[in-house]
XYZ file of C-alpha atoms in Angstrom:
460
model
C -57.638 48.325 11.936
C -56.199 47.636 15.343
C -52.437 47.043 15.248
C -51.273 44.566 17.839
C -47.582 44.793 16.998
C -46.761 48.507 17.149
C -44.762 49.565 20.179
C -45.615 53.171 20.926
C -43.418 55.889 22.399
C -40.153 54.033 21.886
C -37.111 56.252 21.392
C -35.637 56.438 17.908
C -32.319 54.550 17.578
C -29.168 56.676 17.388
C -28.245 55.327 13.934
C -31.680 56.045 12.475
C -31.265 58.062 9.239
C -34.076 60.576 9.570
C -32.594 63.004 7.068
C -33.053 60.821 3.961
C -36.251 60.792 1.922
C -38.654 57.877 1.756
C -37.499 57.180 -1.786
C -33.865 57.063 -0.661
C -34.736 54.847 2.283
C -36.308 52.199 0.067
C -33.475 52.212 -2.485
C -30.155 51.898 -0.626
C -27.010 50.827 -2.514
C -27.022 47.041 -2.638
C -24.323 44.532 -3.463
C -25.659 42.035 -5.972
C -25.531 38.299 -5.389
C -22.729 36.580 -7.329
C -23.613 32.930 -7.970
C -20.829 32.290 -10.503
C -18.133 31.679 -7.897
C -17.779 28.866 -5.367
C -18.568 30.144 -1.859
C -16.315 29.445 1.099
C -18.625 31.001 3.673
C -22.331 31.841 3.870
C -23.982 33.699 6.761
C -27.454 33.375 8.288
C -29.555 35.186 10.881
C -33.081 35.749 12.164
C -35.158 37.661 14.716
C -34.155 41.284 14.279
C -36.204 44.027 15.946
C -36.047 47.188 13.846
C -36.009 49.508 16.899
C -33.520 47.685 19.105
C -29.706 48.082 19.061
C -28.223 46.018 16.219
C -24.746 44.862 17.219
C -23.883 42.158 14.700
C -23.601 43.789 11.266
C -19.907 44.650 11.699
C -19.144 41.111 12.904
C -20.896 39.519 9.931
C -19.308 41.846 7.373
C -15.841 41.241 8.847
C -16.141 37.534 8.003
C -16.744 38.395 4.316
C -19.464 35.834 3.515
C -20.517 35.344 -0.092
C -24.076 36.155 1.026
C -26.209 36.749 4.092
C -29.584 34.993 4.289
C -32.409 36.204 6.495
C -34.458 33.314 7.888
C -37.447 35.357 8.959
C -38.494 37.982 11.497
C -36.409 40.597 9.707
C -38.669 43.051 11.503
C -41.394 42.769 14.124
C -44.665 44.220 12.939
C -47.537 41.804 13.741
C -50.208 43.783 11.961
C -52.973 43.632 9.394
C -52.361 47.239 8.448
C -50.072 47.351 5.405
C -49.145 50.973 6.086
C -47.823 49.928 9.481
C -45.981 46.957 7.957
C -44.404 49.219 5.345
C -43.410 51.740 8.004
C -41.720 49.019 10.077
C -39.743 47.744 7.088
C -38.724 51.318 6.319
C -37.466 51.781 9.868
C -35.069 48.873 9.295
C -33.968 50.351 5.977
C -33.164 53.617 7.769
C -30.681 51.966 10.144
C -27.346 53.405 8.939
C -25.163 50.380 9.667
C -27.642 48.079 7.978
C -27.638 50.325 4.896
C -23.855 50.077 4.791
C -24.083 46.313 5.251
C -26.359 46.034 2.199
C -23.602 47.584 0.092
C -20.967 45.210 1.511
C -22.698 41.803 1.539
C -25.429 40.446 -0.772
C -28.619 39.934 1.250
C -31.492 37.557 0.482
C -34.143 36.021 2.686
C -37.558 34.636 3.479
C -40.116 35.652 6.079
C -41.358 34.091 9.305
C -44.458 35.078 11.276
C -43.633 38.562 12.633
C -42.661 39.993 9.233
C -45.263 37.864 7.441
C -48.088 39.464 9.372
C -49.079 37.960 12.732
C -47.624 35.791 15.462
C -47.862 32.082 14.558
C -49.791 32.921 11.375
C -50.052 30.674 8.336
C -52.334 30.431 5.313
C -55.141 31.829 7.476
C -53.531 35.293 7.419
C -55.836 37.291 5.089
C -53.243 39.829 3.864
C -50.452 37.515 2.767
C -50.457 38.769 -0.846
C -50.383 42.387 0.284
C -47.614 41.584 2.755
C -45.640 39.924 -0.024
C -45.615 43.138 -2.051
C -44.022 45.008 0.862
C -41.468 42.197 1.176
C -40.623 42.583 -2.536
C -40.053 46.297 -2.038
C -37.819 45.684 0.979
C -35.553 43.422 -1.109
C -35.976 45.581 -4.237
C -37.044 42.547 -6.263
C -37.476 42.928 -10.018
C -40.734 42.475 -11.895
C -39.801 39.008 -13.133
C -39.435 37.748 -9.549
C -42.734 39.327 -8.545
C -44.527 37.608 -11.412
C -42.821 34.283 -10.724
C -44.056 34.299 -7.130
C -47.559 35.518 -7.871
C -50.151 33.474 -5.975
C -47.609 31.395 -4.059
C -45.111 31.585 -1.230
C -41.608 33.041 -1.226
C -39.791 29.727 -1.619
C -36.834 29.798 -4.009
C -33.313 28.464 -4.445
C -29.882 29.912 -5.221
C -27.165 27.783 -6.817
C -23.565 28.957 -6.439
C -21.465 27.324 -9.168
C -17.710 27.867 -9.535
C -14.594 25.973 -10.547
C -14.122 24.559 -7.021
C -17.654 23.228 -6.617
C -21.293 24.158 -6.180
C -23.747 24.867 -3.374
C -27.544 25.043 -3.599
C -29.352 27.084 -0.931
C -33.037 26.114 -0.761
C -35.215 28.675 1.015
C -38.518 27.206 2.233
C -41.612 29.270 3.011
C -43.159 27.831 6.196
C -45.901 30.484 6.459
C -47.735 31.210 3.215
C -49.068 27.667 2.647
C -49.059 26.366 6.220
C -52.313 24.911 7.484
C -53.924 25.838 10.781
C -52.471 25.106 14.139
C -55.122 24.308 16.734
C -54.993 27.802 18.183
C -55.839 29.457 14.864
C -59.515 28.809 15.518
C -59.232 31.248 18.411
C -57.709 34.090 16.360
C -60.929 36.076 15.674
C -61.821 36.060 19.379
C -58.224 36.900 20.344
C -58.151 39.834 17.923
C -61.359 41.236 19.416
C -60.308 40.681 23.030
C -56.904 42.214 22.481
C -58.538 45.454 21.441
C -60.653 45.523 24.588
C -58.427 44.247 27.383
C -54.759 45.074 27.984
C -52.218 42.226 27.910
C -54.597 39.736 26.257
C -52.239 39.437 23.277
C -49.351 38.306 25.470
C -51.545 35.943 27.487
C -53.059 34.273 24.449
C -49.625 33.712 22.934
C -48.513 31.932 26.086
C -51.712 29.876 26.129
C -51.173 28.983 22.467
C -47.652 27.794 23.239
C -48.843 25.676 26.148
C -51.607 24.205 24.005
C -49.033 23.279 21.316
C -46.949 21.605 24.018
C -49.874 19.437 25.062
C -50.994 18.290 21.623
C -47.474 17.698 20.299
C -46.419 15.575 23.264
C -49.425 13.294 22.904
C -49.223 13.296 19.065
C -52.803 14.544 18.878
C -52.085 16.484 15.680
C -50.564 13.645 13.676
C -53.111 13.748 10.859
C -53.365 17.506 10.687
C -52.303 19.684 7.813
C -49.251 20.707 5.896
C -46.430 23.184 6.392
C -45.368 23.577 2.764
C -48.499 22.778 0.766
C -48.480 20.426 -2.227
C -47.306 23.056 -4.705
C -44.213 23.830 -2.662
C -43.611 20.128 -2.011
C -43.570 19.431 -5.753
C -41.094 22.281 -6.224
C -38.861 21.037 -3.387
C -38.817 17.480 -4.717
C -37.729 18.808 -8.084
C -34.993 20.948 -6.469
C -33.581 17.938 -4.628
C -33.531 15.614 -7.643
C -30.488 15.291 -9.861
C -26.866 16.082 -9.081
C -26.625 19.808 -9.702
C -24.750 20.626 -6.449
C -22.106 19.242 -4.103
C -23.780 20.624 -0.983
C -27.486 21.295 -0.337
C -28.483 23.776 2.362
C -32.163 23.669 3.324
C -33.331 26.825 5.092
C -36.482 26.662 7.240
C -37.657 29.639 9.281
C -38.798 27.262 12.067
C -36.838 24.370 13.528
C -36.978 20.949 11.901
C -35.417 18.565 14.426
C -36.382 20.107 17.764
C -38.812 18.398 20.125
C -39.217 21.512 22.295
C -43.014 21.368 22.820
C -43.578 25.088 23.400
C -42.033 26.577 20.240
C -43.354 26.267 16.709
C -41.624 23.694 14.538
C -41.936 20.781 12.176
C -42.610 18.478 15.144
C -46.143 19.917 15.276
C -46.635 18.445 11.790
C -44.995 15.005 12.217
C -46.069 13.676 8.825
C -44.528 16.700 7.140
C -41.227 16.241 8.953
C -41.186 12.552 8.132
C -41.827 13.415 4.481
C -38.940 15.917 4.478
C -36.496 13.449 6.028
C -37.549 10.743 3.561
C -37.017 13.158 0.666
C -33.508 14.006 1.876
C -32.812 10.318 2.466
C -33.923 9.432 -1.073
C -31.940 12.185 -2.802
C -28.848 13.613 -1.062
C -28.707 12.252 2.495
C -25.006 12.986 3.068
C -24.788 16.216 1.095
C -27.593 18.033 2.949
C -27.432 20.344 5.957
C -30.230 22.444 7.466
C -30.462 25.940 8.960
C -33.351 27.405 10.994
C -34.320 30.338 13.229
C -37.368 31.609 15.177
C -36.671 30.580 18.793
C -34.454 33.448 20.126
C -31.505 31.223 20.956
C -28.876 29.290 19.031
C -28.751 25.517 18.955
C -26.912 22.643 17.287
C -29.129 19.693 16.371
C -28.623 16.509 14.396
C -30.420 13.285 13.549
C -28.610 9.976 12.970
C -28.917 7.829 9.890
C -29.081 4.300 11.326
C -28.681 1.069 9.424
C -30.705 -2.085 10.111
C -28.380 -2.976 13.008
C -28.974 0.397 14.643
C -25.463 1.609 13.844
C -25.021 5.318 13.135
C -23.517 5.829 9.677
C -23.641 9.629 9.555
C -25.669 12.587 10.849
C -27.967 15.122 9.233
C -27.057 18.409 10.994
C -29.173 21.477 11.741
C -27.906 24.885 12.808
C -30.449 27.092 14.575
C -29.443 30.744 14.717
C -31.972 33.152 16.178
C -31.839 36.333 18.173
C -29.892 39.131 16.496
C -31.331 41.929 18.648
C -33.102 40.069 21.449
C -32.583 36.630 22.887
C -33.945 34.105 25.332
C -31.742 35.448 28.124
C -32.460 39.119 27.414
C -36.204 38.421 27.442
C -36.618 35.753 30.121
C -33.564 36.207 32.363
C -33.373 33.358 34.860
C -36.223 31.444 33.234
C -34.243 31.137 30.002
C -31.910 28.334 31.095
C -34.823 26.454 32.614
C -36.869 26.871 29.416
C -34.190 25.688 26.983
C -33.322 22.813 29.294
C -36.839 21.351 29.063
C -36.255 19.581 25.770
C -32.739 18.832 24.559
C -33.712 15.929 22.313
C -31.732 15.740 19.049
C -29.118 18.251 20.226
C -25.505 17.391 19.479
C -25.116 17.339 23.266
C -27.075 18.752 26.182
C -25.009 21.966 26.213
C -25.289 22.666 22.463
C -27.426 25.752 23.021
C -26.556 29.461 23.268
C -29.073 31.943 24.776
C -27.438 35.281 23.763
C -27.358 37.387 20.566
C -26.081 35.329 17.648
C -25.764 34.706 13.935
C -24.639 31.650 11.986
C -22.136 30.749 9.288
C -21.513 27.715 7.124
C -17.873 27.336 6.123
C -16.930 25.124 3.180
C -13.516 23.561 2.591
C -13.291 22.153 -0.913
C -11.326 18.964 -1.503
C -10.925 16.850 -4.593
C -13.331 14.127 -3.458
C -14.928 15.583 -0.321
C -16.213 18.852 1.082
C -15.713 19.807 4.707
C -18.839 21.594 5.952
C -18.679 23.410 9.298
C -21.784 24.930 10.889
C -20.876 27.727 13.307
C -22.891 29.763 15.760
C -21.280 33.166 16.355
C -21.871 35.642 19.165
C -21.259 39.380 19.527
C -17.674 40.023 18.446
C -17.772 37.169 15.937
C -16.439 34.473 18.267
C -17.586 30.895 17.697
C -19.921 29.734 20.481
C -21.086 26.402 19.020
C -19.910 24.339 16.086
C -20.411 21.000 14.335
C -18.762 19.617 11.215
C -19.563 17.006 8.599
C -17.612 15.707 5.624
C -19.659 15.085 2.496
C -18.669 13.274 -0.723
C -18.480 15.371 -3.875
C -21.064 14.686 -6.565
C -19.963 11.848 -8.772
C -18.159 10.196 -5.871
C -19.880 6.979 -4.862
C -20.583 6.800 -1.177
C -19.378 3.798 0.809
C -22.005 4.438 3.470
C -24.441 1.549 3.862
C -28.180 2.089 3.432
C -29.664 3.758 6.497
C -32.685 5.646 7.758
C -33.028 8.980 9.553
C -34.496 8.323 12.989
C -35.046 11.429 15.144
C -35.525 10.954 18.868
C -39.128 11.949 19.539
C -38.430 12.578 23.224
C -42.032 11.953 24.286
C -41.305 10.371 27.653
C -39.128 13.243 28.754
C -41.856 15.715 27.871
C -44.626 14.370 30.119
C -43.543 16.413 33.127
C -43.389 19.488 30.906
C -46.929 18.897 29.719
C -48.402 18.497 33.192
C -46.674 21.682 34.297
C -47.883 23.477 31.170
C -51.438 22.289 31.758
C -51.379 23.759 35.250
C -50.015 27.081 34.039
C -52.479 27.045 31.164
C -55.446 26.612 33.488
C -54.250 29.521 35.622
C -53.831 31.750 32.563
C -57.240 30.805 31.217
C -58.823 31.681 34.552
C -56.968 34.993 34.507
C -58.276 35.631 31.012
C -61.835 34.929 32.159
C -61.400 37.266 35.138
C -60.122 40.053 32.867
C -63.016 39.533 30.496
C -65.575 39.622 33.316
C -63.883 42.720 34.740
C -64.175 44.430 31.385
C -67.842 43.442 31.013
C -68.644 44.667 34.521
C -66.987 48.007 33.835
C -68.913 48.372 30.602
C -72.140 47.518 32.429
C -71.465 50.083 35.162
C -70.739 52.792 32.584
C -73.965 51.976 30.766
C -75.962 52.028 34.040
C -74.459 55.352 35.124
C -75.123 56.915 31.721
C -78.732 55.733 31.905
C -79.177 57.205 35.404
C -77.796 60.531 34.226
C -80.213 60.584 31.275
C -83.110 59.821 33.607
C -82.108 62.672 35.927
C -81.961 65.095 33.020
C -85.402 64.006 31.832
C -86.830 64.567 35.324
């Protein structure tokens, strides 16, 4: 099976523990999650390349969070070969500082596309059950957990309950049950082409992004598909009912509130996002915050809850933390600022974005009637780069906030110029793809013709 994600001939990192056995690699000392005490800080991160320098583990451990939650792309594998996927997970488990980190901070998580199996993949990925078994081994999950998640995604929740208060962390799986994006119909052809022509994988990913930009801006996908699937939706609705927590943290591997047309997100499934916001609005509108990853930069987003007069009563915040080993700026250089400036809809302000390596924290200050919740984006060294705070009423405390509705800014008008630019670039890339394909076919034809001439000469 052709592996599109394996980077060959890359030097082994200096902190790579080659001397330990495979058995030792897969069973490092781990600190167990303690949910019987009220947390004051939780940490989050995503997009971690197993072969790149990993600079943030010391910074995260120094802050002493009650837990660290992966939000996907724990490794980059992009393969249908489970041996390759297992090898890539093992490479992360052999990173010495990460092994130490596992013994210092409890670690839990959920996957995104690159550790799930393929770029932008969803329920169409044919090896999702096999991939899930490797995931279980990476987290050293017990048999009960494996049986509980049999035949479904990795969604689950963790409730921290102590004498000061309680927090429920709800981890959504945005891959296992997710319906097709438009570009998924091209995947069989892309897989074949990528094995024949160099750079096709990179080109098709760019084309897919541009195509998403076009259809999302013109709302052409409004009636298409689900991100969570009905089984996960039923579970989520049940998790959000009742008053079993003071603060609810919803974790999504892809962004919820962004309108950036190029990246994956809930805005490509508008009905799903509307359903999520309505669920939060009907259950715990003030007590909920969201965390996401995926995009290789950090961002602070929020959506207002407006009453009938259009007055903002409070905000639903989202912290995006993405890029632990590689970031927008490290990958795109000067194009990064231009790219992240294309769509700043629903940001706290236009500058609420950070293009360098980062991780996130949620700090909780427990009061008698209220909880102060601060969402922080941290850079290398642990310094705070972005921050936003909300104050939420404790459970049992009646809110004085009037009835209101979450109304995200769809940002369509501001995206038209992006779409026309993307269409132009997309046409150029498609032409380039056609040229590469024709070039490959011509070369194959010439080789066949030359081989035939040589056979004819031998026969003469």
